[in-house]
């Protein structure tokens, strides 16, 4: 590998490397599958949403939440490398950033985004796990709306906490090691492109998210999809799925 592997007592090195590669590949595959699954569902059920997060309010909501929690779990189990001597003392390493991204993925899953305007009040109440009846308590709408508004803020913050560390992985952590090695030339370029795309998409989401969230708009959906696919590709490559391809040699 391009960076020294962390080791644990009584753990065969080869088994440890296989475990790390398997986790990286699983993270990449889950991330890649999330937009694909929602795209298929949205087209088949004719319920296309303006963002990935809005599929929470459809029958694909369990898939959306499950995929993000799965990514969070694998990020928690990811031990990463020993970056001693490769990073300044103040720069966070693999373990810190994977745990941070895991917290962001978990928060994105459990705090739903604000629903689009055509969602009924009764539907909002069900999704908020409210036992109150729409027709019985007239002030329920403002109460639930306020609750979902607070969740939206948490959702946005969690999404940023999820994506920012993944960009850091692409731009800083994954490229560590020999940068002038021709055997890694395409690999390194791919990391930098993926990281740049995540940063650009995150900036779009934070800057134009609310304005672009119209029921017939797909701008936010595709910005989220590009960011997620970018991090997925980088993790798959770091998991050595292309290790035998010239320019992607990671060990």
Short mmCIF file of C-alpha atoms in Angstrom, two decimals:
data_model
loop_
_atom_site.label_atom_id
_atom_site.label_comp_id
_atom_site.label_asym_id
_atom_site.label_seq_id
_atom_site.Cartn_x
_atom_site.Cartn_y
_atom_site.Cartn_z
CA UNK A 1 0.00 0.00 0.00
CA UNK A 2 0.98 3.61 -0.34
CA UNK A 3 0.84 4.09 3.43
CA UNK A 4 2.07 1.88 6.28
CA UNK A 5 -0.60 -0.44 7.58
CA UNK A 6 -1.65 -0.36 11.20
CA UNK A 7 -1.16 -3.66 12.96
CA UNK A 8 -2.56 -5.33 16.05
CA UNK A 9 -0.97 -8.07 18.19
CA UNK A 10 -1.63 -11.64 17.09
CA UNK A 11 -3.26 -10.47 13.85
CA UNK A 12 -1.79 -11.91 10.63
CA UNK A 13 -0.87 -8.96 8.35
CA UNK A 14 -2.52 -10.48 5.28
CA UNK A 15 -5.79 -11.03 7.12
CA UNK A 16 -5.69 -7.46 8.39
CA UNK A 17 -5.16 -6.05 4.91
CA UNK A 18 -8.02 -8.15 3.56
CA UNK A 19 -10.29 -6.85 6.31
CA UNK A 20 -9.40 -3.23 5.55
CA UNK A 21 -9.89 -3.69 1.83
CA UNK A 22 -13.21 -5.44 2.39
CA UNK A 23 -14.47 -2.57 4.55
CA UNK A 24 -13.37 0.04 2.01
CA UNK A 25 -15.09 -1.87 -0.78
CA UNK A 26 -18.29 -2.29 1.24
CA UNK A 27 -18.38 1.44 2.01
CA UNK A 28 -17.86 2.21 -1.67
CA UNK A 29 -20.49 -0.28 -2.86
CA UNK A 30 -23.10 0.92 -0.38
CA UNK A 31 -22.52 4.52 -1.35
CA UNK A 32 -22.74 3.70 -5.06
CA UNK A 33 -25.91 1.64 -4.57
CA UNK A 34 -27.81 4.36 -2.68
CA UNK A 35 -28.52 6.76 -5.59
CA UNK A 36 -28.90 3.84 -8.03
CA UNK A 37 -31.56 2.17 -5.90
CA UNK A 38 -33.45 5.44 -5.43
CA UNK A 39 -33.24 6.25 -9.14
CA UNK A 40 -34.71 2.86 -10.02
CA UNK A 41 -37.46 3.16 -7.42
CA UNK A 42 -38.29 6.75 -8.39
CA UNK A 43 -38.68 5.84 -12.06
CA UNK A 44 -40.62 2.61 -11.51
CA UNK A 45 -42.99 4.08 -8.91
CA UNK A 46 -43.11 7.51 -10.61
CA UNK A 47 -42.27 9.27 -7.36
CA UNK A 48 -39.13 11.18 -8.32
CA UNK A 49 -37.95 13.42 -5.49
CA UNK A 50 -36.01 16.71 -5.63
CA UNK A 51 -33.25 15.30 -3.42
CA UNK A 52 -31.95 11.97 -2.18
CA UNK A 53 -33.03 12.90 1.34
CA UNK A 54 -36.66 13.38 0.28
CA UNK A 55 -36.95 9.68 -0.51
CA UNK A 56 -37.26 9.39 3.28
CA UNK A 57 -40.91 10.30 2.73
CA UNK A 58 -41.53 7.48 0.24
CA UNK A 59 -41.66 3.71 0.46
CA UNK A 60 -37.92 3.77 -0.28
CA UNK A 61 -37.32 5.55 3.02
CA UNK A 62 -36.17 2.36 4.75
CA UNK A 63 -33.60 1.78 2.00
CA UNK A 64 -32.35 5.38 2.32
CA UNK A 65 -31.99 5.13 6.11
CA UNK A 66 -30.59 1.59 6.02
CA UNK A 67 -27.90 2.42 3.45
CA UNK A 68 -26.71 5.46 5.41
CA UNK A 69 -26.63 3.56 8.70
CA UNK A 70 -24.78 0.73 6.96
CA UNK A 71 -22.17 3.19 5.70
CA UNK A 72 -21.93 4.67 9.21
CA UNK A 73 -21.34 1.24 10.75
CA UNK A 74 -18.59 0.35 8.28
CA UNK A 75 -16.96 3.75 8.80
CA UNK A 76 -16.92 3.11 12.56
CA UNK A 77 -15.23 -0.25 12.04
CA UNK A 78 -12.64 1.22 9.65
CA UNK A 79 -9.30 1.44 11.50
CA UNK A 80 -7.32 3.04 8.70
CA UNK A 81 -3.56 3.52 8.65
CA UNK A 82 -0.86 4.65 10.99
CA UNK A 83 -0.01 8.08 9.56
CA UNK A 84 2.99 8.67 11.85
CA UNK A 85 5.45 10.91 10.02
CA UNK A 86 3.14 11.37 7.04
CA UNK A 87 0.91 14.14 8.41
CA UNK A 88 1.54 17.27 10.51
CA UNK A 89 0.72 16.74 14.19
CA UNK A 90 -2.39 18.90 13.89
CA UNK A 91 -3.89 17.14 10.85
CA UNK A 92 -6.54 14.50 11.63
CA UNK A 93 -5.90 10.97 10.40
CA UNK A 94 -8.02 8.09 9.14
CA UNK A 95 -9.60 7.14 12.45
CA UNK A 96 -10.75 10.63 13.41
CA UNK A 97 -12.16 11.36 9.97
CA UNK A 98 -13.90 8.01 9.57
CA UNK A 99 -15.63 8.43 12.95
CA UNK A 100 -16.61 12.00 12.03
CA UNK A 101 -18.06 10.87 8.69
CA UNK A 102 -19.87 8.02 10.46
CA UNK A 103 -21.52 10.49 12.85
CA UNK A 104 -22.58 12.61 9.88
CA UNK A 105 -24.04 9.64 8.01
CA UNK A 106 -25.97 8.55 11.10
CA UNK A 107 -27.31 12.07 11.67
CA UNK A 108 -28.33 12.41 8.03
CA UNK A 109 -30.32 9.20 8.35
CA UNK A 110 -32.16 9.90 11.61
CA UNK A 111 -32.92 13.62 11.11
CA UNK A 112 -35.16 13.93 8.04
CA UNK A 113 -35.06 16.83 5.64
CA UNK A 114 -38.03 19.19 5.47
CA UNK A 115 -40.86 17.70 3.37
CA UNK A 116 -41.86 19.22 0.05
CA UNK A 117 -45.00 21.31 -0.06
CA UNK A 118 -47.36 18.71 -1.48
CA UNK A 119 -46.94 16.31 1.43
CA UNK A 120 -50.15 16.12 3.46
CA UNK A 121 -50.29 17.08 7.13
CA UNK A 122 -51.39 13.59 8.08
CA UNK A 123 -48.39 12.19 6.23
CA UNK A 124 -46.08 14.57 8.07
CA UNK A 125 -47.52 13.49 11.39
CA UNK A 126 -47.03 9.83 10.61
CA UNK A 127 -43.43 10.44 9.63
CA UNK A 128 -42.94 12.43 12.85
CA UNK A 129 -44.31 9.45 14.80
CA UNK A 130 -47.18 11.55 16.15
CA UNK A 131 -50.21 9.79 17.59
CA UNK A 132 -52.44 12.86 17.22
CA UNK A 133 -55.25 13.01 14.68
CA UNK A 134 -55.14 15.68 11.99
CA UNK A 135 -58.78 16.63 12.32
CA UNK A 136 -58.89 16.67 16.11
CA UNK A 137 -56.05 19.00 17.13
CA UNK A 138 -55.99 22.12 14.91
CA UNK A 139 -52.64 23.42 16.22
CA UNK A 140 -50.81 20.23 15.31
CA UNK A 141 -49.62 21.62 11.97
CA UNK A 142 -47.54 24.45 13.46
CA UNK A 143 -46.16 22.11 16.13
CA UNK A 144 -45.04 19.45 13.66
CA UNK A 145 -43.78 22.07 11.19
CA UNK A 146 -41.57 23.58 13.88
CA UNK A 147 -40.22 20.17 14.81
CA UNK A 148 -39.39 19.33 11.20
CA UNK A 149 -37.74 22.73 10.78
CA UNK A 150 -35.36 21.92 13.63
CA UNK A 151 -34.71 18.49 12.13
CA UNK A 152 -33.92 20.15 8.78
CA UNK A 153 -31.15 22.20 10.39
CA UNK A 154 -29.71 19.07 12.00
CA UNK A 155 -30.05 17.19 8.71
CA UNK A 156 -28.13 19.86 6.79
CA UNK A 157 -25.38 20.00 9.41
CA UNK A 158 -25.12 16.20 9.49
CA UNK A 159 -24.87 16.00 5.69
CA UNK A 160 -21.98 18.49 5.75
CA UNK A 161 -20.27 16.53 8.55
CA UNK A 162 -20.70 13.39 6.42
CA UNK A 163 -19.38 14.73 3.12
CA UNK A 164 -16.57 17.04 4.30
CA UNK A 165 -14.44 14.24 5.85
CA UNK A 166 -14.96 12.14 2.71
CA UNK A 167 -13.52 14.98 0.64
CA UNK A 168 -10.61 15.13 3.09
CA UNK A 169 -9.99 11.41 2.56
CA UNK A 170 -9.79 11.99 -1.21
CA UNK A 171 -7.63 15.11 -1.11
CA UNK A 172 -5.33 14.38 1.84
CA UNK A 173 -5.40 10.85 3.26
CA UNK A 174 -5.77 8.53 0.27
CA UNK A 175 -2.94 10.22 -1.71
CA UNK A 176 -0.44 9.80 1.16
CA UNK A 177 2.70 7.95 0.19
CA UNK A 178 4.80 8.10 -2.99
CA UNK A 179 3.20 10.80 -5.14
CA UNK A 180 5.70 10.67 -7.97
CA UNK A 181 5.29 6.96 -8.63
CA UNK A 182 4.03 6.45 -12.22
CA UNK A 183 2.24 3.31 -11.01
CA UNK A 184 -0.07 5.57 -8.96
CA UNK A 185 -0.51 8.40 -11.44
CA UNK A 186 -4.13 7.73 -12.45
CA UNK A 187 -5.03 6.62 -8.94
CA UNK A 188 -3.90 9.94 -7.45
CA UNK A 189 -5.59 11.97 -10.19
CA UNK A 190 -8.84 10.10 -9.51
CA UNK A 191 -8.65 10.89 -5.79
CA UNK A 192 -8.15 14.59 -6.47
CA UNK A 193 -11.00 14.73 -9.00
CA UNK A 194 -13.34 12.89 -6.62
CA UNK A 195 -12.39 15.18 -3.74
CA UNK A 196 -12.89 18.30 -5.84
CA UNK A 197 -16.31 17.09 -7.00
CA UNK A 198 -17.39 16.43 -3.41
CA UNK A 199 -16.29 19.94 -2.36
CA UNK A 200 -18.10 21.55 -5.32
CA UNK A 201 -21.29 19.56 -4.73
CA UNK A 202 -21.21 20.30 -1.00
CA UNK A 203 -20.87 24.01 -1.77
CA UNK A 204 -23.88 23.79 -4.11
CA UNK A 205 -25.94 21.99 -1.48
CA UNK A 206 -25.11 24.49 1.25
CA UNK A 207 -25.52 27.55 -0.97
CA UNK A 208 -28.51 26.74 -3.16
CA UNK A 209 -30.18 23.86 -1.35
CA UNK A 210 -33.34 25.59 -0.15
CA UNK A 211 -33.84 27.64 -3.32
CA UNK A 212 -33.41 24.63 -5.60
CA UNK A 213 -35.70 22.29 -3.65
CA UNK A 214 -38.72 22.50 -5.90
CA UNK A 215 -40.86 19.38 -6.51
CA UNK A 216 -39.95 19.36 -10.23
CA UNK A 217 -36.24 20.22 -9.80
CA UNK A 218 -33.49 17.60 -9.84
CA UNK A 219 -30.51 19.89 -9.24
CA UNK A 220 -29.99 18.92 -5.61
CA UNK A 221 -30.59 15.23 -6.32
CA UNK A 222 -27.82 15.15 -8.92
CA UNK A 223 -25.44 17.23 -6.80
CA UNK A 224 -25.91 14.74 -3.95
CA UNK A 225 -25.58 11.80 -6.35
CA UNK A 226 -22.32 13.08 -7.85
CA UNK A 227 -20.88 13.69 -4.37
CA UNK A 228 -21.86 10.22 -3.16
CA UNK A 229 -20.61 8.48 -6.29
CA UNK A 230 -17.33 10.41 -6.05
CA UNK A 231 -16.66 9.21 -2.53
CA UNK A 232 -17.74 5.68 -3.53
CA UNK A 233 -15.29 5.55 -6.43
CA UNK A 234 -12.43 6.77 -4.24
CA UNK A 235 -13.12 4.14 -1.57
CA UNK A 236 -13.43 1.35 -4.14
CA UNK A 237 -10.10 2.35 -5.68
CA UNK A 238 -8.46 2.55 -2.26
CA UNK A 239 -9.91 -0.89 -1.62
CA UNK A 240 -7.74 -2.06 -4.54
CA UNK A 241 -10.51 -3.06 -6.94
CA UNK A 242 -8.29 -1.70 -9.75
CA UNK A 243 -4.91 -2.65 -8.28
CA UNK A 244 -3.99 -4.66 -11.38
CA UNK A 245 -4.83 -1.83 -13.79
CA UNK A 246 -1.85 0.29 -14.89
CA UNK A 247 -1.85 3.61 -13.06
CA UNK A 248 -3.94 2.28 -10.16
CA UNK A 249 -1.32 0.18 -8.43
CA UNK A 250 -1.94 0.78 -4.71
CA UNK A 251 0.72 -1.55 -3.32
#
